[in-house]
Each structure stands twice: as structure tokens, then as C-alpha cells.
Amino acid sequence: MKAVNWLRSRQEEREIAYWLSFVAYEKSDHSFNNRIYLLYLILFFGVWVFVTLTFFASGGVMLFEIIHPDNPAQAGLMVEIILLAVWSLYSVWQATRRCPVLFSEEDGLLISQTPLPRAGIILRWLWMPWLKNAIPFWVVAVTLGFSLAEVTIPGAMGANRIFEYTGFGIRAWMAILPVHLVLFGLHWLLGAIRLSTRGKSNHWLWIAIPSLALFYGILILSLGGGVIPSVVKIVDLILISLRIGYFDVFNWLVWMMGWLLAFLVLVILYRVSMNFSLSRAIQETGKIELISTASRYGFTSLVEQEKTQRRLGVEQKPTRLPAIAGPGVLIWKDVLQTKRTFRLTGLLTWLQILGFLFVIPVLPDIGSRGIVIILWIIQLAQISVKRIRSDLSVWPLIRQLPLSHKKFLINDLGFTYLLAVLISLAGFLLGGVVFGMQMPGLVLLVPGMIAAISCAAVFDVIRRSRSGLLLNGSVPELSAGGILLGILFTGIPLLTYVLIPGILGMLLSFLLSWGMAYLAFELASYAYRNIDHA
């Protein structure tokens, strides 16, 4: 185990050195000046964190007044329980899918084939992840403690009461220490049980998620007074380890009992981990550790490549292809890629598209609405070229498909186009319901304008593509010219709608929107047909 301790210590030192590099502290420098600089960093960030948390404490006071104005301690406890419940449920769900202990591929080469005790390795790997996971909860606990101090301490808050004020935060922090360690150890325990070499069937682990959700639901309802008194007494006994952080006098006996429970959980984890399958854990988490390290040092292309391989690789269940023949298979390809590469950042982009049209009715004049519509056009143009750029990057394969250039473009853009139309119309109509309908004719213009924007953006990418570069996977990005062309094709029907009132203006702008879409599509189709001659 000495070699394992040495290996893990070096990994932890590298991680600490990485975070210290953000404040220009060099860990390998043992000079006196560098030690003075470290002391300065500790004092500076200590004061900065304290001032920041006192600032956020005023927000905590407002939260207390909303949740439970008569009992701020109960409100603080409820906030803490809700945060712990959400984190715990997510961690348990994650533990039933993959190992919570992260090992790198290098760890697999060094220790997976050795006869080292698995239990000792698991416990040695626990402390750094626990510390990183616990810090956000410590910050929340101290902030809630400061909020309780602002509500509880009478009179003005002067410098002479700084220690009393700080004591509230320290008590809340000390109370959450063993509780978080108990929950963190239980999450790792579930992961260790799942990867036990003696375990034959772990389907029963899925019972843990609904059971835990029911348990946390009862805790939260009891704090709000929504359950019978006998249940409340049991809940009070369970929550006493967290409650001591909000008492005027800290109960050291209860706190020590919390640490005893945490020690018991670690002992059980040690016993269960004796049968832990280290090779399976490394197989599940090796790529995750690689992605984490690469993103930390800014290798974004490697991160994207590894994430895509994980979503499309052997870890995924095989996809059942529908019976779609001909060009329609491109639509299914886009659906499959969207499902496999879905991320929250992509969801935020679609929410922006919805939000831009949602706020149209509340904007006061044509100028502000025009700015928002331009932002909407930019987002749509960027989304529209994502799939075509992905396909052009595998040019030798795409060019050999027995499809005409027009059918290829229609089916390749079809899924993104339909999704953009549905989300844009949903945002505009929802905004009309909430704020009152403004520019109602925009509903008829949106489908044609989105088609024009998409085709203009695709035309911009294709016209600058060269077959020789596409063979190497080099695809041009969307340029400002494509965005300006989309603004032009969208602006013509919009100006017609604004300047010509009545049914005539509506009809003319509708025809112009689809006319611009047809023109943009013909341009994109012509550019794609002649891409080999560029």
C-alpha cells in the first residue's frame, strides 16, 4: 500500500498545484518569499470569502422570510435538506450506472493487475473527491448560518460582535461535516456493491432511488408541518445532527455521534470493497478521468472527441433503426445524433431561441424588436450549419450517397428546421399569451424566415468549402457573410409586413418570406452541386 499512497499523493499534489497556479503560487518554490506569499493568499482569500458570504447572507434572510418567517432556523434547515436531497438522489442514480470512484487508464495499468487490497485502495481514493464535493455544501451552510445571525442577533451589527456573528457560521459548518460524509460514503457504498465480484444481480439497487426520494420527501414535508405529529418526532430525531448547527448552544455529544455514524459507514464500505472489481471500475471511469483532466488543461478538441466516442461507442445500447428507405434516413441520422450528443449547453441555445421571440410583445418599439430578431437570426444560423458541417467533415462518405443534391439538403436540414419552427412559434405564442399579442402576423412569417435563414447559412458554409480540404475533414465555419445574408432575406418580408398594413401587406410578406427561402435554397443547392469544381 505504500506505493499506492505514493501514487495517490502525487495525483493529489498535482491537482492542488493546478488550483494554486490560478493565483500564481508555485508549490515547488520553497523560498521564504514564496511562503510569505502563501500566508498573504490565505489571509486575503479568507477575508474575501468572509465578506462575500456576509453579502450573500442578506439573500438568505429574504429566503427565510419566504419559506418560514416565524422560524428562520427551520427555514435554513429546510434549504439545507432540499440541497442535500437533490444532490443525494443524483449521486445515487449515478452510482447505479457507473462507479463513483474515478480511476484513470494509467491507474489501470499500475494497480488493477496487482494483488493489493481493494478496500484500502477505495478508502485511499475517497478523501479528495469528498473534499471537492463537500466545499459547496460548506459554503451554503456557513451562508445560512450568517443569515440566521442577521435575523437572530438584536441591534446593529458592529465590529465588537464579529465573533458572535462568525460563530453562527462555524456551528452550521461543523454540523454538516459528518452528515455530508455519511451521505457521500453511502453513495460510494452503493457503487461498491454494484461492482462487487460476488454480486450476481444488482437490479435491487434501483429500489434505492424511489426509497430515498420518499425518505427525503417525508423529511421536507415534516419540516413544513405537512405530516402527522408522530412522524415529526421521528424526523426530528433523524435531523438532530443538522439541527445542532442552528441551536444557540452546540451539542457536542450529538456531533460526536454523527462522526461515529460516519466511521461506521466507512467501515461497512471497507468490508464491502474487499470484493470490489477494480478492472470494471477502471473500464467504466477511465475515459471520464481523461475527459476531466483534458478539460482542466484546455484540450477542448480532445474533450469533444472523447465525449462523442463515449456516446456513440460500445458502452451504448445498440439503436433500433426504423424502416426508413432513401433520403429519409438522413432525418433519422439527425435524430440519433441529437439524442446521443445531447448536452445542457445545447438546450440553453434552444431556450435562447424560444426566449428571443417570447420577449417580442413586451419590447416597446420597432428598434428594440429588430435587435432581438437579429440575435434570433444569429442563433438560428449557428444551429442550422451544425449538422451540415458534421456531414461535410466525412466528405468521402457523404459524396457517395445515391441522393440528389436537393434531396440531400432537404432531408439533412429537415429535422433542425422543424425543431426551430416549433420552438420559435412556441416562444412567440407563449409571449403573446403572457404579455399580449404584438405583431400577430409574425406567426405566418416565422416558418418561411427560418427556412431562409437556414439555407442562407448553409450556402455560406458550402460556397467556401473545397473538396480537397473536405477530404481532410476541414470544413469552414459560419462567417459574418452568412449571417448578413440571413438578415437580408429575413428583413425584406419583415419590412414589407411593417410598412404595408392590412391583408395586402400580410399576404405580400408571407409570399416574400417563402420566396426568400426558395432563393436561399437554390443558392445552397447550386453551391453543393458544384462543390467538386471549386
Coordinates of N, CA and C in Angstrom, one line a residue, residues 380-381 384-385 413 449-461 482 485-486 516-525:
L380 N -30.1 31.0 -34.8 CA -30.7 30.1 -35.8 C -29.6 29.7 -36.9
A381 N -28.9 30.7 -37.3 CA -27.9 30.4 -38.3 C -26.8 29.5 -37.8
S384 N -28.2 26.0 -37.6 CA -28.6 25.3 -38.8 C -27.4 24.7 -39.5
V385 N -26.2 25.2 -39.3 CA -25.0 24.7 -40.0 C -24.3 23.6 -39.2
L413 N -31.4 19.1 -43.5 CA -31.8 20.2 -42.7 C -33.2 20.1 -42.1
M449 N -39.2 32.5 -42.8 CA -38.0 33.2 -42.4 C -36.9 32.2 -41.9
I450 N -37.4 31.2 -41.1 CA -36.4 30.2 -40.6 C -35.8 29.4 -41.8
A451 N -36.6 29.0 -42.7 CA -36.1 28.3 -43.9 C -35.1 29.2 -44.7
A452 N -35.4 30.5 -44.8 CA -34.4 31.4 -45.5 C -33.1 31.5 -44.7
I453 N -33.2 31.7 -43.3 CA -32.0 31.8 -42.5 C -31.2 30.5 -42.6
S454 N -31.8 29.4 -42.5 CA -31.1 28.1 -42.5 C -30.4 27.9 -43.8
C455 N -31.1 28.1 -44.9 CA -30.5 27.9 -46.3 C -29.4 28.9 -46.5
A456 N -29.5 30.2 -46.1 CA -28.5 31.2 -46.3 C -27.2 30.8 -45.5
A457 N -27.4 30.3 -44.3 CA -26.2 29.9 -43.5 C -25.5 28.7 -44.1
V458 N -26.3 27.8 -44.6 CA -25.7 26.6 -45.3 C -25.0 27.0 -46.6
F459 N -25.6 27.9 -47.3 CA -25.0 28.4 -48.5 C -23.6 29.0 -48.2
D460 N -23.6 29.7 -47.1 CA -22.3 30.4 -46.8 C -21.2 29.4 -46.5
V461 N -21.6 28.3 -45.8 CA -20.6 27.3 -45.5 C -20.2 26.5 -46.7
G482 N -22.7 34.9 -44.1 CA -23.9 34.0 -44.0 C -24.9 34.7 -43.1
L485 N -26.5 37.7 -44.9 CA -27.4 37.2 -45.9 C -28.7 36.8 -45.3
G486 N -28.7 36.1 -44.1 CA -29.9 35.7 -43.4 C -30.7 36.9 -42.9
M516 N -37.9 34.3 -50.5 CA -36.5 34.4 -50.0 C -36.0 33.0 -49.6
A517 N -36.8 32.2 -49.0 CA -36.4 30.8 -48.6 C -36.1 30.0 -49.8
Y518 N -36.9 30.1 -50.9 CA -36.6 29.4 -52.1 C -35.3 29.8 -52.8
L519 N -35.1 31.2 -52.8 CA -33.9 31.7 -53.4 C -32.7 31.2 -52.6
A520 N -32.7 31.2 -51.3 CA -31.6 30.8 -50.5 C -31.4 29.3 -50.7
F521 N -32.4 28.5 -50.8 CA -32.3 27.1 -51.0 C -31.6 26.8 -52.4
E522 N -32.0 27.5 -53.4 CA -31.4 27.3 -54.7 C -30.0 27.7 -54.7
L523 N -29.6 28.7 -54.0 CA -28.2 29.1 -53.9 C -27.4 28.0 -53.2
A524 N -27.9 27.5 -52.1 CA -27.2 26.4 -51.4 C -27.1 25.1 -52.2
S525 N -28.2 24.8 -53.0 CA -28.2 23.7 -53.8 C -27.2 23.8 -55.0

